[in-house]
Short mmCIF file of C-alpha atoms in Angstrom, two decimals:
data_model
loop_
_atom_site.label_atom_id
_atom_site.label_comp_id
_atom_site.label_asym_id
_atom_site.label_seq_id
_atom_site.Cartn_x
_atom_site.Cartn_y
_atom_site.Cartn_z
CA UNK I 1145 32.09 -35.28 -16.66
CA UNK I 1146 28.37 -34.95 -16.34
CA UNK I 1147 27.02 -31.49 -16.92
CA UNK I 1148 24.52 -30.11 -14.45
CA UNK I 1149 21.99 -28.40 -16.69
CA UNK I 1150 19.91 -26.77 -14.02
CA UNK I 1151 20.46 -26.69 -10.31
CA UNK I 1152 17.60 -25.17 -8.45
CA UNK I 1153 17.98 -24.66 -4.73
CA UNK I 1154 15.24 -23.44 -2.50
CA UNK I 1155 16.81 -21.94 0.57
CA UNK I 1156 13.72 -20.95 2.51
CA UNK I 1157 10.08 -21.30 1.59
CA UNK I 1158 7.39 -19.50 3.54
CA UNK I 1159 3.64 -19.92 3.26
CA UNK I 1160 1.30 -17.31 4.70
CA UNK I 1161 -2.44 -17.88 4.87
CA UNK I 1162 -3.75 -14.34 5.23
CA UNK I 1163 -7.18 -14.86 6.73
CA UNK I 1164 -5.97 -17.13 9.51
CA UNK I 1165 -2.57 -15.42 9.86
CA UNK I 1166 -0.77 -18.77 9.80
CA UNK I 1167 2.89 -18.76 8.83
CA UNK I 1168 4.62 -22.00 7.96
CA UNK I 1169 8.34 -21.98 7.15
CA UNK I 1170 9.90 -24.90 5.27
CA UNK I 1171 13.59 -24.98 6.21
CA UNK I 1172 14.43 -28.50 4.99
CA UNK I 1173 16.32 -29.12 8.24
CA UNK I 1174 18.08 -32.48 8.58
CA UNK I 1175 16.58 -33.72 5.31
CA UNK I 1176 13.10 -33.40 6.80
CA UNK I 1177 10.21 -31.70 5.07
CA UNK I 1178 6.94 -30.32 6.37
CA UNK I 1179 5.35 -30.36 2.92
CA UNK I 1180 6.37 -33.88 1.82
CA UNK I 1181 8.09 -32.97 -1.46
CA UNK I 1182 8.27 -35.66 -4.16
CA UNK I 1183 11.96 -36.54 -4.00
CA UNK I 1184 13.48 -38.64 -6.78
CA UNK I 1185 16.91 -39.53 -8.12
CA UNK I 1186 18.35 -41.63 -10.93
CA UNK I 1187 21.18 -41.31 -13.49
CA UNK I 1188 19.36 -38.61 -15.47
CA UNK I 1189 18.02 -36.25 -12.80
CA UNK I 1190 17.48 -35.68 -9.09
CA UNK I 1191 15.18 -33.69 -6.83
CA UNK I 1192 16.46 -34.18 -3.29
CA UNK I 1193 16.38 -32.44 0.06
CA UNK I 1194 19.94 -32.09 1.27
CA UNK I 1195 21.98 -29.58 3.18
CA UNK I 1196 18.91 -27.59 4.25
CA UNK I 1197 17.78 -27.07 0.65
CA UNK I 1198 15.67 -28.62 -2.05
CA UNK I 1199 18.17 -29.29 -4.83
CA UNK I 1200 17.10 -30.04 -8.38
CA UNK I 1201 19.65 -31.27 -10.93
CA UNK I 1202 19.45 -32.36 -14.55
CA UNK I 1203 22.25 -34.84 -15.28
CA UNK I 1204 21.40 -35.79 -18.87
CA UNK I 1205 21.05 -33.87 -22.13
CA UNK I 1206 17.93 -35.94 -22.88
CA UNK I 1207 15.94 -34.40 -20.00
CA UNK I 1208 14.11 -31.23 -21.03
CA UNK I 1209 12.58 -30.29 -17.67
CA UNK I 1210 12.06 -31.53 -14.14
CA UNK I 1211 9.86 -30.49 -11.25
CA UNK I 1212 9.39 -31.35 -7.61
CA UNK I 1213 5.85 -31.12 -6.29
CA UNK I 1214 3.74 -31.18 -3.14
CA UNK I 1215 0.34 -30.16 -1.84
CA UNK I 1216 0.53 -27.10 0.37
CA UNK I 1217 -1.56 -26.90 3.56
CA UNK I 1218 -3.77 -24.08 2.25
CA UNK I 1219 -7.46 -23.63 1.67
CA UNK I 1220 -7.98 -22.72 -2.02
CA UNK I 1221 -10.86 -20.42 -1.00
CA UNK I 1222 -8.63 -18.21 1.16
CA UNK I 1223 -5.88 -15.73 0.33
CA UNK I 1224 -2.26 -16.80 0.79
CA UNK I 1225 1.33 -15.79 0.04
CA UNK I 1226 4.19 -18.09 -0.93
CA UNK I 1227 7.73 -16.75 -0.67
CA UNK I 1228 10.83 -18.65 -1.81
CA UNK I 1229 14.49 -17.74 -2.08
CA UNK I 1230 16.06 -19.43 -5.10
CA UNK I 1231 19.80 -19.84 -5.68
CA UNK I 1232 20.38 -20.30 -9.40
CA UNK I 1233 23.91 -21.41 -10.28
CA UNK I 1234 23.44 -20.42 -13.91
CA UNK I 1235 20.74 -18.57 -15.84
CA UNK I 1236 21.19 -18.98 -19.59
CA UNK I 1237 19.28 -18.09 -22.75
CA UNK I 1238 16.57 -20.64 -23.48
CA UNK I 1239 16.54 -22.15 -19.97
CA UNK I 1240 13.39 -21.64 -17.97
CA UNK I 1241 12.65 -22.05 -14.28
CA UNK I 1242 9.74 -21.20 -12.02
CA UNK I 1243 6.73 -22.80 -10.38
CA UNK I 1244 3.69 -24.85 -11.26
CA UNK I 1245 0.62 -24.16 -9.17
CA UNK I 1246 -2.94 -25.45 -9.01
CA UNK I 1247 -4.24 -28.51 -10.84
CA UNK I 1248 -7.63 -28.72 -12.50
CA UNK I 1249 -9.85 -31.75 -13.12
CA UNK I 1250 -7.92 -32.59 -16.29
CA UNK I 1251 -4.52 -32.36 -14.50
CA UNK I 1252 -3.52 -29.08 -16.19
CA UNK I 1253 -1.35 -26.82 -14.05
CA UNK I 1254 -0.60 -23.09 -14.13
CA UNK I 1255 3.03 -22.36 -14.97
CA UNK I 1256 4.78 -19.16 -13.88
CA UNK I 1257 8.19 -19.33 -15.57
CA UNK I 1258 11.23 -17.08 -15.82
CA UNK I 1259 14.05 -16.87 -18.35
CA UNK I 1260 16.51 -14.09 -19.13
CA UNK I 1261 14.49 -11.04 -20.15
CA UNK I 1262 11.08 -12.70 -19.98
CA UNK I 1263 8.32 -13.95 -17.65
CA UNK I 1264 5.81 -16.49 -19.00
CA UNK I 1265 2.37 -17.24 -17.53
CA UNK I 1266 0.93 -20.32 -19.20
CA UNK I 1267 -0.16 -23.93 -18.61
CA UNK I 1268 1.44 -27.33 -18.27
CA UNK I 1269 -0.64 -30.09 -19.83
CA UNK I 1270 0.37 -33.74 -20.27
CA UNK I 1271 3.78 -32.85 -18.78
CA UNK I 1272 4.39 -30.31 -21.56
CA UNK I 1273 4.56 -26.53 -21.14
CA UNK I 1274 2.18 -24.86 -23.59
CA UNK I 1275 4.34 -21.95 -24.73
CA UNK I 1276 1.87 -20.96 -27.48
CA UNK I 1277 -0.81 -20.16 -24.86
CA UNK I 1278 -0.76 -17.70 -22.03
CA UNK I 1279 1.09 -14.43 -21.72
CA UNK I 1280 4.70 -13.26 -22.02
CA UNK I 1281 6.05 -10.18 -20.25
CA UNK I 1282 9.46 -8.53 -20.65
CA UNK I 1283 11.41 -8.36 -17.38
CA UNK I 1284 14.90 -7.27 -16.28
CA UNK I 1285 16.20 -10.72 -15.37
CA UNK I 1286 19.70 -11.05 -16.78
CA UNK I 1287 21.62 -14.19 -17.53
CA UNK I 1288 24.49 -14.94 -15.18
CA UNK I 1289 25.89 -17.19 -12.49
CA UNK I 1290 25.06 -17.66 -8.80
CA UNK I 1291 22.03 -15.39 -8.78
CA UNK I 1292 19.57 -15.24 -5.92
CA UNK I 1293 15.95 -14.65 -6.85
CA UNK I 1294 13.33 -13.83 -4.21
CA UNK I 1295 10.09 -15.21 -5.62
CA UNK I 1296 6.66 -14.32 -4.26
CA UNK I 1297 3.30 -15.66 -5.38
CA UNK I 1298 0.33 -14.13 -3.66
CA UNK I 1299 -3.33 -14.97 -4.05
CA UNK I 1300 -5.52 -12.06 -3.06
CA UNK I 1301 -9.21 -11.73 -3.85
CA UNK I 1302 -9.13 -14.34 -6.61
CA UNK I 1303 -6.06 -12.86 -8.32
CA UNK I 1304 -2.57 -14.32 -8.57
CA UNK I 1305 0.17 -11.72 -8.07
CA UNK I 1306 3.66 -12.84 -9.10
CA UNK I 1307 6.74 -10.86 -8.01
CA UNK I 1308 10.47 -11.38 -8.00
CA UNK I 1309 13.09 -9.35 -6.13
CA UNK I 1310 10.31 -7.02 -4.88
CA UNK I 1311 9.09 -6.24 -8.41
CA UNK I 1312 5.58 -7.21 -9.41
CA UNK I 1313 5.61 -8.79 -12.85
CA UNK I 1314 2.17 -10.27 -13.36
CA UNK I 1315 -1.45 -10.40 -12.21
CA UNK I 1316 -3.87 -13.09 -13.30
CA UNK I 1317 -7.47 -13.47 -12.15
CA UNK I 1318 -8.22 -17.19 -12.12
CA UNK I 1319 -9.96 -19.68 -9.86
CA UNK I 1320 -7.82 -21.97 -7.69
CA UNK I 1321 -8.83 -25.65 -7.68
CA UNK I 1322 -6.24 -27.39 -5.51
CA UNK I 1323 -3.24 -26.52 -3.29
CA UNK I 1324 -0.84 -28.23 -5.76
CA UNK I 1325 2.60 -26.57 -5.94
CA UNK I 1326 5.85 -27.48 -7.71
CA UNK I 1327 9.23 -25.99 -8.46
CA UNK I 1328 10.06 -26.33 -12.16
#
């Protein structure tokens, strides 16, 4: 029996652009997507829209990480808020999940990652997470099964504000280059 290493379901994703007061809700209804997510499936992994959710599954021990990306309809010069409800079938020691956001000229992305007891703000470069760079913060995320995590990433006045379950965990002042966004 194949073991599902990580199943990452996004129930509802909301994007707020503060200055224009635009609210776009991605519900993944009928397999459709407003944001044109990069769906993919083979024998080792899958990132598919099904059942009103974006479902990410690792089906092979050889796969270390997967992500599903898109470009959000935001202006990088304006403030915005991204809210997602994540259903995590299993949170274990050593397993990380989160989002990748922004992409610079050299294709590096910001990574905001969670694992039991810790939040990590770092970079992804050449499809590798740079764990030796960035910042690590202790948080009260416990390992367990069937957990729901309300994730919020806000950009206000040039600062990223990352929160989960209504608790702010990190602020990072950094320029935004592109509206790239991915679930990791």
